[in-house]
Amino acid sequence: MSNNSILLIDPNFDPANSANLSLLVKIGADTFSYVIIDQERKFVHAVYDEQECTDGYEKLKERLKNDAYLNLNYQNVKIATHTQNVVYVPNELFNENEIAVYTKFFADADSQNIYVQPSQQQNIYTVFSPPYSVEKKINNNWPQSIKLVHNAGLFELAVQFNTDTIIIDFTAGSFQLVYIKDKEIAFNQNYQFEGTEELTYFLLLIVNQLNINVQQVTVNTCGIINDNDINWNILIKYFQNVQLLTLVSDLDTSILDDMPAHYYTSLLALQQCG
């Protein structure tokens, strides 16, 4: 493993039992992570996370060669991947018979398979296509896997908020932001940044363009951020209400007891996606 990676695993984990377990994989632009869960026992067996990858897609290929846990036979597999080929369509505008209307906005014209992901809790359809080479690798290893977009977990977390809320999920060099207004997702975007100036610029740009009341909105943040670190201090400088977001679930996450609970909120939330 690299200096930017961590593997936490239950000492009693039996790989021979993998056919009864679930694998959730999250591939970011600059990160790669996965979790192994026993859904029946509500138990987290393993978490792998690597930050500051040069390329999340290449990291997937590397881990498939070197990580025995990824190559086990699982009961079900969900893959959430970063892609430029994605369009978010409000429910009232979505027509399943006219998918081509949405795919014309994709960054890559040669997209192969198109997926439509209805958010279980919100009135948004996500139309997306993973990069062809990545999808091919995924299908070769997990032919029956469920394909999701990278921020699918955040969308499912959004349902719990009844007031105007911003969710920010940090990696070491990027963040995903979801803005909930009037109990619905009004905006979401991914940003890569270098240093506090770029982070500040993006945050203020979002606030100004969306006319967000920084005194009233609540910011819930998770991922690679800590109380009183640089990014946290920027948030509390510009927003009145900032708090850490942890997953509310019945999962036994005892293997994470020595880690900040909010680090893997969005990864673990993928279990809620269908």
Coordinates of C-alpha atoms in Angstrom, one line a residue:
M1 CA 0.0 0.0 0.0
S2 CA 1.1 3.6 -0.5
N3 CA 1.6 6.2 2.1
N4 CA -1.7 7.7 1.2
S5 CA -3.7 4.5 1.7
I6 CA -5.2 2.7 4.7
L7 CA -6.8 -0.7 5.1
L8 CA -8.9 -1.5 8.1
I9 CA -10.1 -5.0 8.5
D10 CA -11.9 -7.1 11.0
P11 CA -9.5 -9.7 12.4
N12 CA -12.2 -12.4 12.2
F13 CA -13.0 -11.7 8.5
D14 CA -13.2 -14.9 6.6
P15 CA -12.7 -14.4 2.8
A16 CA -14.4 -17.8 2.2
N17 CA -17.7 -16.2 3.4
S18 CA -17.5 -13.4 0.7
A19 CA -20.4 -14.9 -1.3
N20 CA -22.7 -13.7 1.5
L21 CA -21.2 -10.2 1.6
S22 CA -21.6 -6.9 -0.2
L23 CA -18.8 -4.9 -1.9
L24 CA -19.2 -1.1 -2.3
V25 CA -16.5 0.6 -4.4
K26 CA -16.1 4.4 -4.9
I27 CA -13.8 5.7 -7.7
G28 CA -13.1 9.4 -7.6
A29 CA -11.0 11.6 -9.8
D30 CA -8.3 11.5 -7.2
T31 CA -9.3 8.8 -4.7
F32 CA -10.2 5.1 -4.6
S33 CA -12.0 3.4 -1.7
Y34 CA -14.2 0.4 -0.9
V35 CA -16.0 -1.2 1.9
I36 CA -17.0 -4.9 2.6
I37 CA -20.3 -5.3 4.5
D38 CA -22.3 -8.1 5.8
Q39 CA -25.8 -6.8 5.1
E40 CA -27.6 -9.5 7.1
R41 CA -25.5 -9.0 10.3
K42 CA -25.2 -5.2 9.7
F43 CA -21.4 -5.5 10.1
V44 CA -18.5 -3.7 8.3
H45 CA -15.7 -6.2 7.7
A46 CA -13.2 -4.0 5.8
V47 CA -12.6 -0.4 4.6
Y48 CA -9.9 0.6 2.1
D49 CA -9.2 4.2 1.3
E50 CA -6.5 5.9 -0.8
Q51 CA -6.2 9.6 -1.2
E52 CA -4.3 11.8 -3.7
C53 CA -4.3 9.2 -6.5
T54 CA -3.0 10.5 -9.8
D55 CA -6.0 8.9 -11.4
G56 CA -8.8 7.0 -9.7
Y57 CA -9.4 4.9 -12.8
E58 CA -5.8 3.7 -13.0
K59 CA -5.9 3.0 -9.3
L60 CA -8.8 0.7 -9.9
K61 CA -6.8 -1.3 -12.4
E62 CA -3.8 -1.4 -10.0
R63 CA -5.9 -2.6 -7.0
L64 CA -7.5 -5.3 -9.1
K65 CA -4.1 -6.7 -9.8
N66 CA -2.8 -6.5 -6.2
D67 CA -5.7 -6.6 -3.9
A68 CA -7.1 -10.1 -3.2
Y69 CA -10.1 -8.7 -1.4
L70 CA -11.4 -7.0 -4.5
N71 CA -11.2 -10.3 -6.4
L72 CA -13.4 -12.3 -4.1
N73 CA -16.9 -13.5 -5.1
Y74 CA -19.5 -11.2 -3.6
Q75 CA -23.2 -11.5 -3.3
N76 CA -23.6 -8.1 -4.7
V77 CA -21.4 -5.2 -5.9
K78 CA -22.1 -1.5 -6.3
I79 CA -19.6 0.7 -8.1
A80 CA -19.9 4.5 -7.8
T81 CA -17.5 6.2 -10.3
H82 CA -16.5 9.7 -11.2
T83 CA -17.4 10.5 -14.8
Q84 CA -17.7 13.6 -17.0
N85 CA -20.6 12.0 -18.8
V86 CA -23.4 12.8 -16.4
V87 CA -26.6 14.9 -16.5
Y88 CA -29.1 15.5 -13.7
V89 CA -32.7 15.6 -14.8
P90 CA -35.6 16.8 -12.6
N91 CA -38.3 14.2 -12.4
E92 CA -40.9 16.3 -14.1
L93 CA -38.6 16.7 -17.2
F94 CA -37.4 13.1 -17.4
N95 CA -38.6 10.9 -20.3
E96 CA -37.2 7.4 -20.4
N97 CA -38.0 7.2 -24.2
E98 CA -35.8 10.2 -25.0
I99 CA -32.5 9.4 -23.3
A100 CA -30.6 10.8 -26.3
V101 CA -31.8 14.3 -25.4
Y102 CA -29.7 14.1 -22.3
T103 CA -26.6 12.3 -23.5
K104 CA -25.9 15.0 -26.1
F105 CA -24.5 17.0 -23.1
F106 CA -22.0 14.3 -22.3
A107 CA -18.3 15.2 -22.5
D108 CA -17.5 12.1 -24.5
A109 CA -19.4 11.4 -27.7
D110 CA -18.4 7.7 -27.8
S111 CA -20.2 6.6 -24.6
Q112 CA -21.1 3.0 -24.7
N113 CA -23.7 2.0 -22.2
I114 CA -26.1 4.6 -20.7
Y115 CA -27.4 4.2 -17.1
V116 CA -30.3 6.0 -15.5
Q117 CA -30.1 6.2 -11.7
P118 CA -33.3 7.4 -10.0
S119 CA -32.5 8.9 -6.6
Q120 CA -34.5 6.9 -4.1
Q121 CA -35.2 9.9 -1.9
Q122 CA -35.1 12.9 -4.3
N123 CA -37.0 13.8 -7.4
I124 CA -33.9 13.7 -9.7
Y125 CA -32.8 11.2 -12.3
T126 CA -29.1 10.8 -13.0
V127 CA -28.2 9.9 -16.6
F128 CA -24.6 8.9 -16.9
S129 CA -22.0 6.7 -18.6
P130 CA -18.7 5.7 -17.1
P131 CA -15.6 6.0 -19.4
Y132 CA -15.6 3.0 -21.7
S133 CA -12.2 1.5 -20.6
V134 CA -13.3 1.8 -16.9
E135 CA -16.7 0.2 -17.6
K136 CA -15.1 -2.6 -19.5
K137 CA -12.8 -3.3 -16.5
I138 CA -15.7 -3.2 -14.1
N139 CA -17.8 -5.5 -16.2
N140 CA -15.0 -8.0 -16.6
N141 CA -14.6 -8.3 -12.9
W142 CA -18.2 -7.6 -11.7
P143 CA -20.6 -8.4 -14.6
Q144 CA -23.7 -8.1 -12.4
S145 CA -22.6 -5.0 -10.5
I146 CA -24.9 -2.0 -10.0
K147 CA -23.4 1.2 -11.6
L148 CA -23.8 4.5 -9.7
V149 CA -22.3 8.0 -10.0
H150 CA -19.7 9.1 -7.6
N151 CA -21.9 11.3 -5.4
A152 CA -24.8 8.8 -5.2
G153 CA -24.3 8.4 -1.5
L154 CA -24.6 12.1 -0.8
F155 CA -27.9 12.2 -2.7
E156 CA -29.4 9.6 -0.4
L157 CA -28.1 11.4 2.7
A158 CA -29.9 14.6 1.5
V159 CA -33.4 13.2 2.4
Q160 CA -32.7 13.6 6.2
F161 CA -32.5 17.5 6.0
N162 CA -35.7 19.5 6.3
T163 CA -34.1 22.9 6.2
D164 CA -31.8 24.6 3.7
T165 CA -28.5 22.6 3.9
I166 CA -25.2 22.3 2.2
I167 CA -23.4 18.9 2.2
I168 CA -19.7 19.0 1.5
D169 CA -17.7 15.8 1.1
F170 CA -13.9 16.5 1.1
T171 CA -11.0 14.4 -0.3
A172 CA -7.4 15.5 0.1
G173 CA -7.7 17.7 -3.0
S174 CA -11.3 18.0 -4.0
F175 CA -14.8 18.3 -2.7
Q176 CA -18.3 17.3 -3.7
L177 CA -21.1 19.8 -2.8
V178 CA -24.8 19.3 -2.7
Y179 CA -27.2 22.1 -1.9
I180 CA -30.6 21.2 -0.5
K181 CA -33.3 24.0 -0.7
D182 CA -37.0 23.5 0.2
K183 CA -36.2 19.8 0.9
E184 CA -35.0 19.2 -2.6
I185 CA -31.6 19.1 -4.2
A186 CA -31.2 22.4 -5.9
F187 CA -27.5 22.1 -7.0
N188 CA -24.6 19.7 -6.9
Q189 CA -21.1 19.8 -8.3
N190 CA -17.6 18.4 -7.9
Y191 CA -14.5 20.7 -7.5
Q192 CA -10.8 20.0 -7.5
F193 CA -8.8 22.7 -5.7
E194 CA -5.2 23.5 -4.6
G195 CA -4.9 25.4 -1.4
T196 CA -7.2 27.7 0.6
E197 CA -7.5 30.4 -2.0
E198 CA -9.1 28.1 -4.6
L199 CA -11.4 26.6 -2.0
T200 CA -12.5 30.0 -0.8
Y201 CA -13.1 31.1 -4.4
F202 CA -15.3 28.1 -5.2
L203 CA -17.3 28.5 -2.0
L204 CA -18.0 32.2 -2.4
L205 CA -18.8 31.7 -6.1
I206 CA -21.5 29.1 -5.1
V207 CA -22.9 31.3 -2.4
N208 CA -23.1 34.3 -4.7
Q209 CA -24.5 32.4 -7.8
L210 CA -27.2 30.6 -5.7
N211 CA -27.9 33.5 -3.4
I212 CA -27.4 31.4 -0.3
N213 CA -28.0 33.0 3.1
V214 CA -24.8 32.1 4.9
Q215 CA -26.4 33.0 8.3
Q216 CA -29.3 30.6 7.9
V217 CA -28.0 27.6 5.9
T218 CA -26.5 24.7 7.7
V219 CA -23.2 23.2 6.4
N220 CA -22.8 19.5 7.0
T221 CA -19.3 18.3 6.1
C222 CA -17.7 14.9 5.9
G223 CA -14.7 13.1 4.3
I224 CA -11.1 14.3 4.9
I225 CA -11.7 17.3 7.1
N226 CA -11.3 17.8 10.8
D227 CA -12.5 20.2 13.4
N228 CA -10.1 23.2 13.4
D229 CA -8.1 22.2 10.3
I230 CA -7.5 24.6 7.4
N231 CA -10.6 23.7 5.4
W232 CA -12.8 23.7 8.5
N233 CA -11.6 27.2 9.5
I234 CA -12.5 28.5 6.0
L235 CA -16.0 27.0 6.4
I236 CA -16.6 28.6 9.8
K237 CA -15.3 31.9 8.5
Y238 CA -18.0 32.2 5.9
F239 CA -20.9 30.1 7.3
Q240 CA -22.7 30.6 10.6
N241 CA -23.6 26.9 11.2
V242 CA -21.0 24.2 10.4
Q243 CA -21.0 20.6 11.7
L244 CA -19.6 17.2 10.9
L245 CA -21.8 14.7 9.1
T246 CA -21.8 11.1 10.2
L247 CA -23.9 8.3 8.8
V248 CA -27.0 7.4 10.9
S249 CA -27.4 3.6 10.5
D250 CA -27.5 0.3 12.3
L251 CA -24.2 -0.8 10.9
D252 CA -21.6 -2.1 13.3
T253 CA -18.6 0.0 12.3
S254 CA -16.3 -1.0 15.2
I255 CA -13.3 -1.4 12.9
L256 CA -13.5 2.4 12.4
D257 CA -13.4 3.2 16.1
D258 CA -9.9 4.6 15.8
M259 CA -10.8 6.8 12.8
P260 CA -13.0 10.0 12.7
A261 CA -16.5 8.7 12.1
H262 CA -17.2 11.3 9.4
Y263 CA -14.3 10.2 7.1
Y264 CA -16.3 7.4 5.4
T265 CA -19.9 8.8 5.5
S266 CA -20.5 9.0 1.8
L267 CA -18.8 5.7 1.1
L268 CA -21.0 3.8 3.6
A269 CA -24.0 5.7 2.4
L270 CA -23.7 3.8 -0.9
Q271 CA -25.5 0.9 0.8
Q272 CA -28.7 2.9 0.6
C273 CA -28.5 3.3 -3.2
G274 CA -30.2 0.9 -5.5

